[in-house]
PDB file of C-alpha atoms in Angstrom:
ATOM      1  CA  UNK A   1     -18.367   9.051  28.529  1.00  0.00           C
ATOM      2  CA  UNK A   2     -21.111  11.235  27.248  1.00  0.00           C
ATOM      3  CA  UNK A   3     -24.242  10.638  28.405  1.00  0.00           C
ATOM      4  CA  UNK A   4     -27.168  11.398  25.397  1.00  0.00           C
ATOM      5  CA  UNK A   5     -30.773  11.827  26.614  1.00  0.00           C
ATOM      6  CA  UNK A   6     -33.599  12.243  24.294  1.00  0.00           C
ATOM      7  CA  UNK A   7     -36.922  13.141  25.207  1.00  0.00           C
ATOM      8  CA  UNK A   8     -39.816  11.758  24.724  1.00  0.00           C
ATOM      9  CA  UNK A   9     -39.147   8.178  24.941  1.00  0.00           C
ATOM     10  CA  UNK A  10     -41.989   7.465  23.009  1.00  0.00           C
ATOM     11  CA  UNK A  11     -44.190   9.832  21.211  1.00  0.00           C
ATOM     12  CA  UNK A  12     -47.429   8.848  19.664  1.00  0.00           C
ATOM     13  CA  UNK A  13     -48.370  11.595  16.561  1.00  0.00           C
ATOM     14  CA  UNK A  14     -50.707  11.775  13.361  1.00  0.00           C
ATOM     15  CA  UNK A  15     -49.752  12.247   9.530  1.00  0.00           C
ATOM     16  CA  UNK A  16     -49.833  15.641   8.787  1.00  0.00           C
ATOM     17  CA  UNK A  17     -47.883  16.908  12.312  1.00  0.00           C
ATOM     18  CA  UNK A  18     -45.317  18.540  13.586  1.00  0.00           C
ATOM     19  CA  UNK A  19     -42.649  16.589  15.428  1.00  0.00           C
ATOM     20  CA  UNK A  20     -39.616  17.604  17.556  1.00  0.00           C
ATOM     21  CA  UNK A  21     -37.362  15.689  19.069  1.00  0.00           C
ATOM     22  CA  UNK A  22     -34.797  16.838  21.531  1.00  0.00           C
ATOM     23  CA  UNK A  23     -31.217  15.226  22.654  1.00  0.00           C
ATOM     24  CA  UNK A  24     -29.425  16.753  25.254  1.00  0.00           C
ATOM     25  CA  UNK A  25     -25.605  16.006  25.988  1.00  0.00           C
ATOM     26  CA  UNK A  26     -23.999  15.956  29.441  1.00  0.00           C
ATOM     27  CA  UNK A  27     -21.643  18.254  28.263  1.00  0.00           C
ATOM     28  CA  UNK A  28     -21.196  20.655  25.542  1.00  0.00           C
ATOM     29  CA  UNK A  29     -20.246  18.683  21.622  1.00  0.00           C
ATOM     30  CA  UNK A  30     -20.131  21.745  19.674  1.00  0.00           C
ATOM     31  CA  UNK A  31     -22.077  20.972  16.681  1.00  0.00           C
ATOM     32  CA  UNK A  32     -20.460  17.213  16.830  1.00  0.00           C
ATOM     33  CA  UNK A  33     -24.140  15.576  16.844  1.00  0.00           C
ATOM     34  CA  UNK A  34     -25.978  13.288  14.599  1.00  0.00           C
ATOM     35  CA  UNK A  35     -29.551  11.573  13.714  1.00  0.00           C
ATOM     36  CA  UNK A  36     -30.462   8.555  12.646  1.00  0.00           C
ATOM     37  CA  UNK A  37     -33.952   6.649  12.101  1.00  0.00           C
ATOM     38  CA  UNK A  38     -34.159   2.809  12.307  1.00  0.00           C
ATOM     39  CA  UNK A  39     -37.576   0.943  11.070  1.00  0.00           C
ATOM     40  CA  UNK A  40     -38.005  -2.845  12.952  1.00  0.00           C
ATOM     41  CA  UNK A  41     -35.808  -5.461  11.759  1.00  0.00           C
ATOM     42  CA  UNK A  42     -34.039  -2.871   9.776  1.00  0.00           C
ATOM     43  CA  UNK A  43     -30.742  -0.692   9.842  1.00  0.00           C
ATOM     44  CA  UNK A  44     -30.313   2.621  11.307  1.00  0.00           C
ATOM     45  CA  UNK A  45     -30.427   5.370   8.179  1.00  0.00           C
ATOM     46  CA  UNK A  46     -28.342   8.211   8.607  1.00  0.00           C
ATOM     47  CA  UNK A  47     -30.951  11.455   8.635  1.00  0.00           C
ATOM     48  CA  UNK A  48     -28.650  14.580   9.739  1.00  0.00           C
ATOM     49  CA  UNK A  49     -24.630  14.784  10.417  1.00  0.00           C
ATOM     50  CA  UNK A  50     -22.867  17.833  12.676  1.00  0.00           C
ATOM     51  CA  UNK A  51     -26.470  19.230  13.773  1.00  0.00           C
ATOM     52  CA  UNK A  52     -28.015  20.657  11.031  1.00  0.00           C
ATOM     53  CA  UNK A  53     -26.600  19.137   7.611  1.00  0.00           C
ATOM     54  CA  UNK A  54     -28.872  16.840   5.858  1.00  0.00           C
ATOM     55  CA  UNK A  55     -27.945  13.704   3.867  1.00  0.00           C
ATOM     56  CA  UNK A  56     -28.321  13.322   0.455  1.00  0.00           C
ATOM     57  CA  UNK A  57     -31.538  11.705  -0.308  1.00  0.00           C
ATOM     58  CA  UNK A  58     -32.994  12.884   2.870  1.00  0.00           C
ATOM     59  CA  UNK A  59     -36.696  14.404   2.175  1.00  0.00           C
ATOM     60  CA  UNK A  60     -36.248  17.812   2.939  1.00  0.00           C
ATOM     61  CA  UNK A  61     -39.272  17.488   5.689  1.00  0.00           C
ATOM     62  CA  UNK A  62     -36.462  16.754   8.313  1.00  0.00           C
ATOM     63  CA  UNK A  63     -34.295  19.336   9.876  1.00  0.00           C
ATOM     64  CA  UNK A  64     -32.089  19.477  12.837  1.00  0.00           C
ATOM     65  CA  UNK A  65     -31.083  21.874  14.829  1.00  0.00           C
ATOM     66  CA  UNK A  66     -28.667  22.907  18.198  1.00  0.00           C
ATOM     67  CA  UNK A  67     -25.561  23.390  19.346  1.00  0.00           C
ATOM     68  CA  UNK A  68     -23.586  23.047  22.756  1.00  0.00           C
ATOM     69  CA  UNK A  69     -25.573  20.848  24.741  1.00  0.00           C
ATOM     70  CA  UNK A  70     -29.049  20.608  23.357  1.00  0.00           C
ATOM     71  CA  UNK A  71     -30.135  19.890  20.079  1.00  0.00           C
ATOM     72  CA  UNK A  72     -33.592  19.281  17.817  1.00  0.00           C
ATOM     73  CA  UNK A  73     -34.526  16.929  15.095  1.00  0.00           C
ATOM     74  CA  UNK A  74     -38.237  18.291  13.446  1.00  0.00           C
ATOM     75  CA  UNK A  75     -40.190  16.611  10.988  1.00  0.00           C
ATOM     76  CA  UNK A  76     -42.086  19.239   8.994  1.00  0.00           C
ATOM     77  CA  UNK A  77     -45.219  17.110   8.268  1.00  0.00           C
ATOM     78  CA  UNK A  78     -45.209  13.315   9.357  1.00  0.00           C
ATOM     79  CA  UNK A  79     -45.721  10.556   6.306  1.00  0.00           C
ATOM     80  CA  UNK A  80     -46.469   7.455   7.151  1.00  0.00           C
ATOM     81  CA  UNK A  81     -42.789   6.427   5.987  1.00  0.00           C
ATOM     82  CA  UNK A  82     -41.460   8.426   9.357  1.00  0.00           C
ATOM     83  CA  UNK A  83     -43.042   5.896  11.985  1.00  0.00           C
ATOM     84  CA  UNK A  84     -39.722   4.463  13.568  1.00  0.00           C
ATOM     85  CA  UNK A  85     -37.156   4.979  16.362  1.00  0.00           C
ATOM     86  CA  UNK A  86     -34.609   8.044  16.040  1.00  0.00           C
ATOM     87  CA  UNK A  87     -31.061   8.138  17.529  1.00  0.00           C
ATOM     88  CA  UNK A  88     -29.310  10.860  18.549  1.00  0.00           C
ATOM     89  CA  UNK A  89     -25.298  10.040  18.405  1.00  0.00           C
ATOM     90  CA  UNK A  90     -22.432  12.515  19.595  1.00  0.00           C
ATOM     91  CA  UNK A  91     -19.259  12.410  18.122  1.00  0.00           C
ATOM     92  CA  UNK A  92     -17.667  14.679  19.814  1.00  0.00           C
ATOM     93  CA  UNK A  93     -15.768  12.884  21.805  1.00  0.00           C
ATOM     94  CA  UNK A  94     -13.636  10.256  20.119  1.00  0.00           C
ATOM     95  CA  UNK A  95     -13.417   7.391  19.960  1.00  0.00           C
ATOM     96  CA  UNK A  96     -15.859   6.978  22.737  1.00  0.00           C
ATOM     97  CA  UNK A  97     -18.846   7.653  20.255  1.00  0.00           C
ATOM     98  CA  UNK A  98     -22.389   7.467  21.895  1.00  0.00           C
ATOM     99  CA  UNK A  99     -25.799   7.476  21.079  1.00  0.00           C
ATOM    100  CA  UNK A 100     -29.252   8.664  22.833  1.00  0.00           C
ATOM    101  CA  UNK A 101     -31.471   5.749  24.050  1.00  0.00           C
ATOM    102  CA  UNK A 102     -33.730   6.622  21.389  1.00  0.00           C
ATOM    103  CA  UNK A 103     -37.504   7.937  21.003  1.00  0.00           C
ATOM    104  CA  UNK A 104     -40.007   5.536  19.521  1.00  0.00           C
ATOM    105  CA  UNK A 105     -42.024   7.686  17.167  1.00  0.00           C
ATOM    106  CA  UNK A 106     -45.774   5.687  16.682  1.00  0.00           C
ATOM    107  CA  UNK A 107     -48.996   6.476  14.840  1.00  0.00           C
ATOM    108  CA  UNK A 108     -51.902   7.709  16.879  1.00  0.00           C
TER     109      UNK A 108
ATOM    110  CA  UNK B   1     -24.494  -0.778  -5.738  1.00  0.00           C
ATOM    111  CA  UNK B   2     -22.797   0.518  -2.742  1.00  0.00           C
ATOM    112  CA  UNK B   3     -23.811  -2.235  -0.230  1.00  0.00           C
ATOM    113  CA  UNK B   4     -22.234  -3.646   2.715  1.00  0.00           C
ATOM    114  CA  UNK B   5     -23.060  -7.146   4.144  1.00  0.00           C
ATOM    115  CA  UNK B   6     -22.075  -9.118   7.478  1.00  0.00           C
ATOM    116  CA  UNK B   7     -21.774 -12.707   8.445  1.00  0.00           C
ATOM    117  CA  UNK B   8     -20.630 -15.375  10.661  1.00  0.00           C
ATOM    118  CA  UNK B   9     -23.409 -14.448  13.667  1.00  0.00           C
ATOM    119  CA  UNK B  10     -24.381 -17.731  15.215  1.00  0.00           C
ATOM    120  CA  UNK B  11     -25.242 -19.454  18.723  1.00  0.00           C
ATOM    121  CA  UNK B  12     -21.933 -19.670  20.924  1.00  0.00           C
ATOM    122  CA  UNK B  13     -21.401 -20.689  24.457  1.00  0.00           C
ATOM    123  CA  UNK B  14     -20.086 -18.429  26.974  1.00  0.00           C
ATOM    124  CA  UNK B  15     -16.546 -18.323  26.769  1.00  0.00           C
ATOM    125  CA  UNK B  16     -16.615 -19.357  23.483  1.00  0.00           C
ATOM    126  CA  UNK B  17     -15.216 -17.467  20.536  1.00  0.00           C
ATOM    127  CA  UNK B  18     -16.725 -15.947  17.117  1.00  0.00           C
ATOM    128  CA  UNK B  19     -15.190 -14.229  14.121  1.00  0.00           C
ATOM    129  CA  UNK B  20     -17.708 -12.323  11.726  1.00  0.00           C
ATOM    130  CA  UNK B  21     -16.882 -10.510   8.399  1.00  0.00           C
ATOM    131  CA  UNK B  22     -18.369  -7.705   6.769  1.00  0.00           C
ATOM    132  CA  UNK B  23     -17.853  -7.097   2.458  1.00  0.00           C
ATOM    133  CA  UNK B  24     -18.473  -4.135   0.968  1.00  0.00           C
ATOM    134  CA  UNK B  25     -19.370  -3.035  -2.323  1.00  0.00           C
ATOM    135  CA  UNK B  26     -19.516  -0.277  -4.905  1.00  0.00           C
ATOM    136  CA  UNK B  27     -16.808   2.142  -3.268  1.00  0.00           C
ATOM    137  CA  UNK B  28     -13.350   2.371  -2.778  1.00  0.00           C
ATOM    138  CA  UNK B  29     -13.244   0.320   0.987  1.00  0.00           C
ATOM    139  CA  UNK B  30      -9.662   1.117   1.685  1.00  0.00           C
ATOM    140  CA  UNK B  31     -10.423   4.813   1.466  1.00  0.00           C
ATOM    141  CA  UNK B  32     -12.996   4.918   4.493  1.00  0.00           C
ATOM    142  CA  UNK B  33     -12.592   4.053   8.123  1.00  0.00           C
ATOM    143  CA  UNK B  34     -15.204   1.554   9.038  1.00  0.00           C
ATOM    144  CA  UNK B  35     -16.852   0.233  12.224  1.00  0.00           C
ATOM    145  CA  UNK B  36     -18.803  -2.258  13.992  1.00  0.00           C
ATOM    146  CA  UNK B  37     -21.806  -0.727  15.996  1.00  0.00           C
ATOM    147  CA  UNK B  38     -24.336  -2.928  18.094  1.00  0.00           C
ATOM    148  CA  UNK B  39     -27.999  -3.019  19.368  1.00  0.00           C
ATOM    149  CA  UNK B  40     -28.870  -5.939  22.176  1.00  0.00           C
ATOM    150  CA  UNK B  41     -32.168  -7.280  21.407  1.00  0.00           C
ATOM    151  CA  UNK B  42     -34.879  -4.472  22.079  1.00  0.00           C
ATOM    152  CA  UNK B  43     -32.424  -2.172  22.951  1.00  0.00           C
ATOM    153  CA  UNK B  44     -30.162   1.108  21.668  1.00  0.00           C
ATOM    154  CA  UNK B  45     -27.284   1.445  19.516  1.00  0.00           C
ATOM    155  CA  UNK B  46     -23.445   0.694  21.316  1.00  0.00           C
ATOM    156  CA  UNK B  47     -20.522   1.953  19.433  1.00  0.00           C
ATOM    157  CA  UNK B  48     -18.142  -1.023  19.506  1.00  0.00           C
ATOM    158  CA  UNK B  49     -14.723  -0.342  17.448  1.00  0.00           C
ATOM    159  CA  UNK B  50     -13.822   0.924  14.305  1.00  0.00           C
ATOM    160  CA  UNK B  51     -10.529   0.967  11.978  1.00  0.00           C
ATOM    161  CA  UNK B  52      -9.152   3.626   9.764  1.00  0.00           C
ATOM    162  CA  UNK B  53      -8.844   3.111   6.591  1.00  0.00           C
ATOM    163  CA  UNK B  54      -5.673   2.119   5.865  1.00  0.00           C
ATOM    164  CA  UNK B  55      -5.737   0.221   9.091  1.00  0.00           C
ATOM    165  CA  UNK B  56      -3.231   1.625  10.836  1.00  0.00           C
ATOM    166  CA  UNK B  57      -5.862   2.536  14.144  1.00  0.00           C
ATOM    167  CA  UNK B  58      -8.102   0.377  15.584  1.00  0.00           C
ATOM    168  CA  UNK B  59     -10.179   1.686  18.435  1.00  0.00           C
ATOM    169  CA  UNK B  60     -12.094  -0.206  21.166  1.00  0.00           C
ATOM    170  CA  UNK B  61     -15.608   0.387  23.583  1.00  0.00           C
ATOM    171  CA  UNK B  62     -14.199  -0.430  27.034  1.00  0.00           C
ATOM    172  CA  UNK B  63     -16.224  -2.987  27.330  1.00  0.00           C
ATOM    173  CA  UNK B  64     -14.673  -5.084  24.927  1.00  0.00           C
ATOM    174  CA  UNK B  65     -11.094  -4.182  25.007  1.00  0.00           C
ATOM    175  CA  UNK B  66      -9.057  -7.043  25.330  1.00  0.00           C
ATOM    176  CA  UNK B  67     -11.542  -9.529  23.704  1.00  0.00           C
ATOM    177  CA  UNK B  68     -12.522  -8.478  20.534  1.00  0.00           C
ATOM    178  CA  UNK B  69      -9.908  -7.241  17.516  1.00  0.00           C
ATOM    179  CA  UNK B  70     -10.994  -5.585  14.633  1.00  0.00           C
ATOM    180  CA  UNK B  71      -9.212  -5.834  11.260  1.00  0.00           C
ATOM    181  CA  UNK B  72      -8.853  -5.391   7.499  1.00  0.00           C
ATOM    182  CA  UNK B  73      -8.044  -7.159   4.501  1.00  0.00           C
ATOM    183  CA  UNK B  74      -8.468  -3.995   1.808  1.00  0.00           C
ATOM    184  CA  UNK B  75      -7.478  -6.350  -1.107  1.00  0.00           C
ATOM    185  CA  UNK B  76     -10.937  -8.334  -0.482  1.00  0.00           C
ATOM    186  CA  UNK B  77     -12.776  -5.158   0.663  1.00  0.00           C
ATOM    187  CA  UNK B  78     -13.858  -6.804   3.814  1.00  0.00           C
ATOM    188  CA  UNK B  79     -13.496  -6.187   7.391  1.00  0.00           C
ATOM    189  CA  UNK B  80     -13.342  -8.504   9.868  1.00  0.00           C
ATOM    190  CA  UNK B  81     -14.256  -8.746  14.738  1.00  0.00           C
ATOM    191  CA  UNK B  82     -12.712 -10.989  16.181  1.00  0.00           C
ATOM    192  CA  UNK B  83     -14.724 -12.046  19.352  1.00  0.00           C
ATOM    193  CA  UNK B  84     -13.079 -14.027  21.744  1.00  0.00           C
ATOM    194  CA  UNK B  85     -13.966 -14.522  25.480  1.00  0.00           C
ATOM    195  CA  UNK B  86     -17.961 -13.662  24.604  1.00  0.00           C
ATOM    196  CA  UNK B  87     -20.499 -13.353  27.768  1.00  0.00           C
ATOM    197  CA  UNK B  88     -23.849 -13.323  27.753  1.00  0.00           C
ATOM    198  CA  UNK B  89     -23.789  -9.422  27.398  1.00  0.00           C
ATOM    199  CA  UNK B  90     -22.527  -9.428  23.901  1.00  0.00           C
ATOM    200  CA  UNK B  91     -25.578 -10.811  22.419  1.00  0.00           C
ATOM    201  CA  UNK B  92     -26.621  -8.470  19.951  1.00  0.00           C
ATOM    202  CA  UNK B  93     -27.265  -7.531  16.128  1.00  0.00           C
ATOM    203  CA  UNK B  94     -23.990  -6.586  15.015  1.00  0.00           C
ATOM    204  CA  UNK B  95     -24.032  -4.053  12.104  1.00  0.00           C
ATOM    205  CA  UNK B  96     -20.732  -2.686   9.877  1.00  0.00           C
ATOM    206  CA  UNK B  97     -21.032   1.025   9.076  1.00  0.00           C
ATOM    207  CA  UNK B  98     -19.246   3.307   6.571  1.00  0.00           C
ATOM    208  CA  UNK B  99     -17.332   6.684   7.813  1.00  0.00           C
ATOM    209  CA  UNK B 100     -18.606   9.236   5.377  1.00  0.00           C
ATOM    210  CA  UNK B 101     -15.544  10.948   4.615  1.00  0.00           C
ATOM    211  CA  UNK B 102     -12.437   9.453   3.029  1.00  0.00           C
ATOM    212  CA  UNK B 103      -9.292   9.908   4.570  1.00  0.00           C
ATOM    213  CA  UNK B 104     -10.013  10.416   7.925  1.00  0.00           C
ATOM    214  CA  UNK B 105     -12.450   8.984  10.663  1.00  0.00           C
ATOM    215  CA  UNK B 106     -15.738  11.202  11.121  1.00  0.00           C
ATOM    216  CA  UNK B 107     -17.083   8.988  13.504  1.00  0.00           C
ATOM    217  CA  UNK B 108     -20.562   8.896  12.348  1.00  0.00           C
ATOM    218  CA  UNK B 109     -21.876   6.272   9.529  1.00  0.00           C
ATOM    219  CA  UNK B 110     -23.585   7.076   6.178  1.00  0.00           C
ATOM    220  CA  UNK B 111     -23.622   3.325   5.321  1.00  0.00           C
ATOM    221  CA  UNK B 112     -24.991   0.280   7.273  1.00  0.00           C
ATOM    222  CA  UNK B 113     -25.410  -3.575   6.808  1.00  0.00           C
ATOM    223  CA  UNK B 114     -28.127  -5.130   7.504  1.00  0.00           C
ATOM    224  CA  UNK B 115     -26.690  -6.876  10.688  1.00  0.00           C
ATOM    225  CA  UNK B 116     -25.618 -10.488  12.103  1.00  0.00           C
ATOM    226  CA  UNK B 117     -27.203 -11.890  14.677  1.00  0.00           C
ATOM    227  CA  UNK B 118     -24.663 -13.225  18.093  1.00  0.00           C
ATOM    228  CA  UNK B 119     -26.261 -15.067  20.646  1.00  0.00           C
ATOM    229  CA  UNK B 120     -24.424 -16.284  23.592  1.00  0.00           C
ATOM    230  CA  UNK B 121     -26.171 -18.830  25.303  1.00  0.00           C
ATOM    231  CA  UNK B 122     -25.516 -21.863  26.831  1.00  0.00           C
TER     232      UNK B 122
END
């Protein structure tokens, strides 16, 4: 299977930043890569599909980037709203769909 | 409203055996491929199996081949996992998710329930 690392793990930030977010895959997925954000309690929302495509109703603050092996979600300015865990997920391969362990996004 | 919604998560002994169901809502179900995705308490997200949308191909994680079956029943817009032989492992929040693209499996999810709880616990 594909392995999925993001990095950081966790990553404490204030209103008002910058964020990035990286996923690496341990092999190349094309474009084949996609990001959600999950809240506690709640269910993942889908955020980007195939890198860089945003999904409708998306604020416009998020953007991903990448291709190959490596790959960026950025958050233009941080809102309050944003505080959550991301996934990375690669579906690339098929059916053996995976997803990053995911990065833990907190207010400083 | 496009919605989907699970059930049937309960407490069931190892060995034991668990079907849950997932209805959806406010778009043409037999259209879209759908899947079952899960997250372990305090853990990440695990692809588990999905079904096209006609139901024709049903695809399994390795680590539940042979013990859980997904299916369809497009006339009630619902799909169903079958979970038979469960271990402690497959305690989890299991969540239904919506392929974004009709016709054909994307293999990513635009749509998500809000999740059933399995514990396996003796």
């Amino acid at each position: 299977d594909i392995q999925m690392t993001q990095s950081p793990s966790s990553l404490s930030a204030s209103v008002g930043d910058r964020v990035t977010i990286t996923c690496r895959a341990s092999q190349t997925i094309s474009t084949d890569l996609n990001w959600y954000q999950q809240k506690p309690g709640k269910a993942p929302k889908l955020l980007i599909y195939t890198a860089s495509n945003l999904q409708s109703g998306v604020p416009s603050r998020f953007s991903g980037s990448g291709s190959g092996t490596d790959f960026t979600l950025t958050i233009s300015s941080l809102q309050p709203e944003d505080f959550a865990t991301y996934y990375c997920q690669q579906s690339y391969i098929t059916p053996r769909i995976t997803f990053g362990q995911g990065t833990r996004l907190e207010i400083k | 409203e496009v919605q989907l919604l699970e059930s049937g998560g309960d407490l069931v002994q190892p060995g034991g055996s668990l079907r849950l169901s997932c209805a959806a809502a406010g778009f043409t179900f037999s259209s879209y491929a759908m899947s079952w995705v899960r997250q372990a308490p305090g853990k990440g997200l695990e692809w588990v199996s999905s079904i096209s949308g006609i139901g024709g191909g049903t695809y399994y994680a390795d680590s539940v081949k042979g013990r859980f079956t997904i299916s369809r029943d497009n006339s009630k817009s619902t799909m169903y996992l079958q979970m038979n032989s469960l271990r402690a492992e497959d305690t989890a929040v299991y969540y239904c998710a919506k392929d974004p693209n009709q016709f054909r499996i994307s293999w990513y999810f635009d749509l998500w329930g809000r999740g059933t709880l399995v514990t396996v616990s003796s």
